[in-house]
PDB file of C-alpha atoms in Angstrom:
ATOM      1  CA  MET A   1       0.033   0.031   0.006  1.00 77.00           C
ATOM      2  CA  GLU A   2       2.905   2.371   0.665  1.00 81.00           C
ATOM      3  CA  HIS A   3       4.455   1.874  -2.786  1.00 87.00           C
ATOM      4  CA  LEU A   4       1.531   2.180  -5.171  1.00 89.00           C
ATOM      5  CA  LYS A   5       3.434   4.499  -7.418  1.00 88.00           C
ATOM      6  CA  SER A   6       6.414   2.144  -7.649  1.00 88.00           C
ATOM      7  CA  ASP A   7       7.046  -0.276 -10.472  1.00 91.00           C
ATOM      8  CA  LEU A   8       4.881  -3.256  -9.501  1.00 92.00           C
ATOM      9  CA  SER A   9       5.219  -5.164 -12.776  1.00 93.00           C
ATOM     10  CA  ILE A  10       5.754  -8.894 -12.714  1.00 94.00           C
ATOM     11  CA  ASN A  11       9.427  -8.439 -13.556  1.00 95.00           C
ATOM     12  CA  ALA A  12       9.957  -5.992 -10.714  1.00 95.00           C
ATOM     13  CA  LEU A  13       8.073  -8.121  -8.131  1.00 94.00           C
ATOM     14  CA  ALA A  14       9.771 -11.335  -9.283  1.00 96.00           C
ATOM     15  CA  ASN A  15      13.200  -9.675  -9.068  1.00 96.00           C
ATOM     16  CA  ARG A  16      12.425  -8.546  -5.518  1.00 94.00           C
ATOM     17  CA  VAL A  17      11.787 -12.111  -4.362  1.00 95.00           C
ATOM     18  CA  HIS A  18      14.606 -13.547  -6.545  1.00 97.00           C
ATOM     19  CA  MET A  19      12.385 -15.584  -8.798  1.00 96.00           C
ATOM     20  CA  SER A  20      11.920 -15.725 -12.544  1.00 97.00           C
ATOM     21  CA  PRO A  21       8.885 -13.702 -13.693  1.00 96.00           C
ATOM     22  CA  ARG A  22       7.147 -16.752 -15.096  1.00 96.00           C
ATOM     23  CA  ASN A  23       7.665 -18.815 -11.892  1.00 96.00           C
ATOM     24  CA  PHE A  24       6.670 -15.887  -9.681  1.00 96.00           C
ATOM     25  CA  ALA A  25       3.445 -15.388 -11.612  1.00 96.00           C
ATOM     26  CA  ARG A  26       2.671 -19.117 -11.389  1.00 96.00           C
ATOM     27  CA  VAL A  27       3.382 -19.453  -7.691  1.00 96.00           C
ATOM     28  CA  TYR A  28       1.529 -16.237  -6.897  1.00 96.00           C
ATOM     29  CA  ALA A  29      -1.607 -17.293  -8.781  1.00 95.00           C
ATOM     30  CA  ALA A  30      -1.556 -20.667  -7.145  1.00 96.00           C
ATOM     31  CA  LYS A  31      -1.363 -19.212  -3.613  1.00 95.00           C
ATOM     32  CA  ARG A  32      -3.570 -16.132  -4.028  1.00 93.00           C
ATOM     33  CA  GLY A  33      -6.101 -17.299  -6.585  1.00 95.00           C
ATOM     34  CA  CYS A  34      -5.496 -14.386  -9.037  1.00 95.00           C
ATOM     35  CA  THR A  35      -2.680 -12.991 -11.072  1.00 94.00           C
ATOM     36  CA  PRO A  36      -0.276 -10.440  -9.573  1.00 94.00           C
ATOM     37  CA  ALA A  37      -1.537  -7.767 -11.987  1.00 93.00           C
ATOM     38  CA  LYS A  38      -5.106  -8.256 -10.892  1.00 94.00           C
ATOM     39  CA  SER A  39      -3.985  -8.008  -7.261  1.00 94.00           C
ATOM     40  CA  VAL A  40      -2.070  -4.791  -7.870  1.00 94.00           C
ATOM     41  CA  GLU A  41      -5.065  -3.305  -9.718  1.00 94.00           C
ATOM     42  CA  ALA A  42      -7.463  -4.289  -6.955  1.00 95.00           C
ATOM     43  CA  ILE A  43      -5.171  -2.704  -4.293  1.00 94.00           C
ATOM     44  CA  ARG A  44      -4.916   0.515  -6.372  1.00 95.00           C
ATOM     45  CA  VAL A  45      -8.671   0.724  -6.987  1.00 96.00           C
ATOM     46  CA  ASP A  46      -9.333   0.267  -3.312  1.00 96.00           C
ATOM     47  CA  ALA A  47      -6.848   3.042  -2.434  1.00 95.00           C
ATOM     48  CA  ALA A  48      -8.278   5.338  -4.952  1.00 96.00           C
ATOM     49  CA  ARG A  49     -11.828   4.640  -3.838  1.00 96.00           C
ATOM     50  CA  ARG A  50     -10.890   5.488  -0.239  1.00 95.00           C
ATOM     51  CA  ARG A  51      -9.155   8.684  -1.310  1.00 94.00           C
ATOM     52  CA  LEU A  52     -12.115   9.641  -3.446  1.00 94.00           C
ATOM     53  CA  GLU A  53     -14.485   9.166  -0.394  1.00 94.00           C
ATOM     54  CA  GLU A  54     -12.237  10.720   2.214  1.00 95.00           C
ATOM     55  CA  THR A  55     -10.471  13.620   0.512  1.00 93.00           C
ATOM     56  CA  ASP A  56     -11.235  16.537  -1.729  1.00 93.00           C
ATOM     57  CA  ASN A  57      -8.254  15.901  -3.967  1.00 93.00           C
ATOM     58  CA  ARG A  58      -8.617  16.167  -7.763  1.00 93.00           C
ATOM     59  CA  ILE A  59      -9.251  12.919  -9.619  1.00 93.00           C
ATOM     60  CA  GLU A  60      -5.965  13.383 -11.577  1.00 93.00           C
ATOM     61  CA  ALA A  61      -3.977  13.636  -8.309  1.00 94.00           C
ATOM     62  CA  ILE A  62      -5.635  10.577  -6.885  1.00 95.00           C
ATOM     63  CA  ALA A  63      -5.017   8.584  -9.957  1.00 95.00           C
ATOM     64  CA  GLU A  64      -1.344   9.560  -9.927  1.00 93.00           C
ATOM     65  CA  GLY A  65      -1.025   8.959  -6.182  1.00 93.00           C
ATOM     66  CA  CYS A  66      -2.454   5.544  -6.527  1.00 94.00           C
ATOM     67  CA  GLY A  67      -0.114   4.433  -9.351  1.00 94.00           C
ATOM     68  CA  PHE A  68      -2.360   4.729 -12.280  1.00 93.00           C
ATOM     69  CA  SER A  69      -0.779   6.151 -15.478  1.00 90.00           C
ATOM     70  CA  SER A  70      -3.782   8.424 -16.094  1.00 91.00           C
ATOM     71  CA  GLU A  71      -7.172   9.349 -14.904  1.00 92.00           C
ATOM     72  CA  GLU A  72      -8.587   7.323 -17.830  1.00 93.00           C
ATOM     73  CA  GLN A  73      -6.807   4.245 -16.732  1.00 93.00           C
ATOM     74  CA  MET A  74      -8.127   4.605 -13.200  1.00 94.00           C
ATOM     75  CA  ARG A  75     -11.746   5.054 -14.540  1.00 93.00           C
ATOM     76  CA  CYS A  76     -11.401   1.823 -16.649  1.00 93.00           C
ATOM     77  CA  ALA A  77     -10.099  -0.053 -13.632  1.00 93.00           C
ATOM     78  CA  PHE A  78     -13.226   0.920 -11.631  1.00 91.00           C
TER      79      PHE A  78
END
């Protein structure tokens, strides 16, 4: 949650845990029941939803703060 703006790609996450991207994705999906990308998106959407409800920040700022590349990408994720 603290690193939503960071690179959370499969390659970056796999590198962090010293696994190959393919093996990381396979192990993650087996343990969590969804892909790493879907998990990251769900966490970002939840953070954005909370910020939309609790702050008066602009949508563009919320999208950027939650790691979305644009307001449109955030809207599509919702």
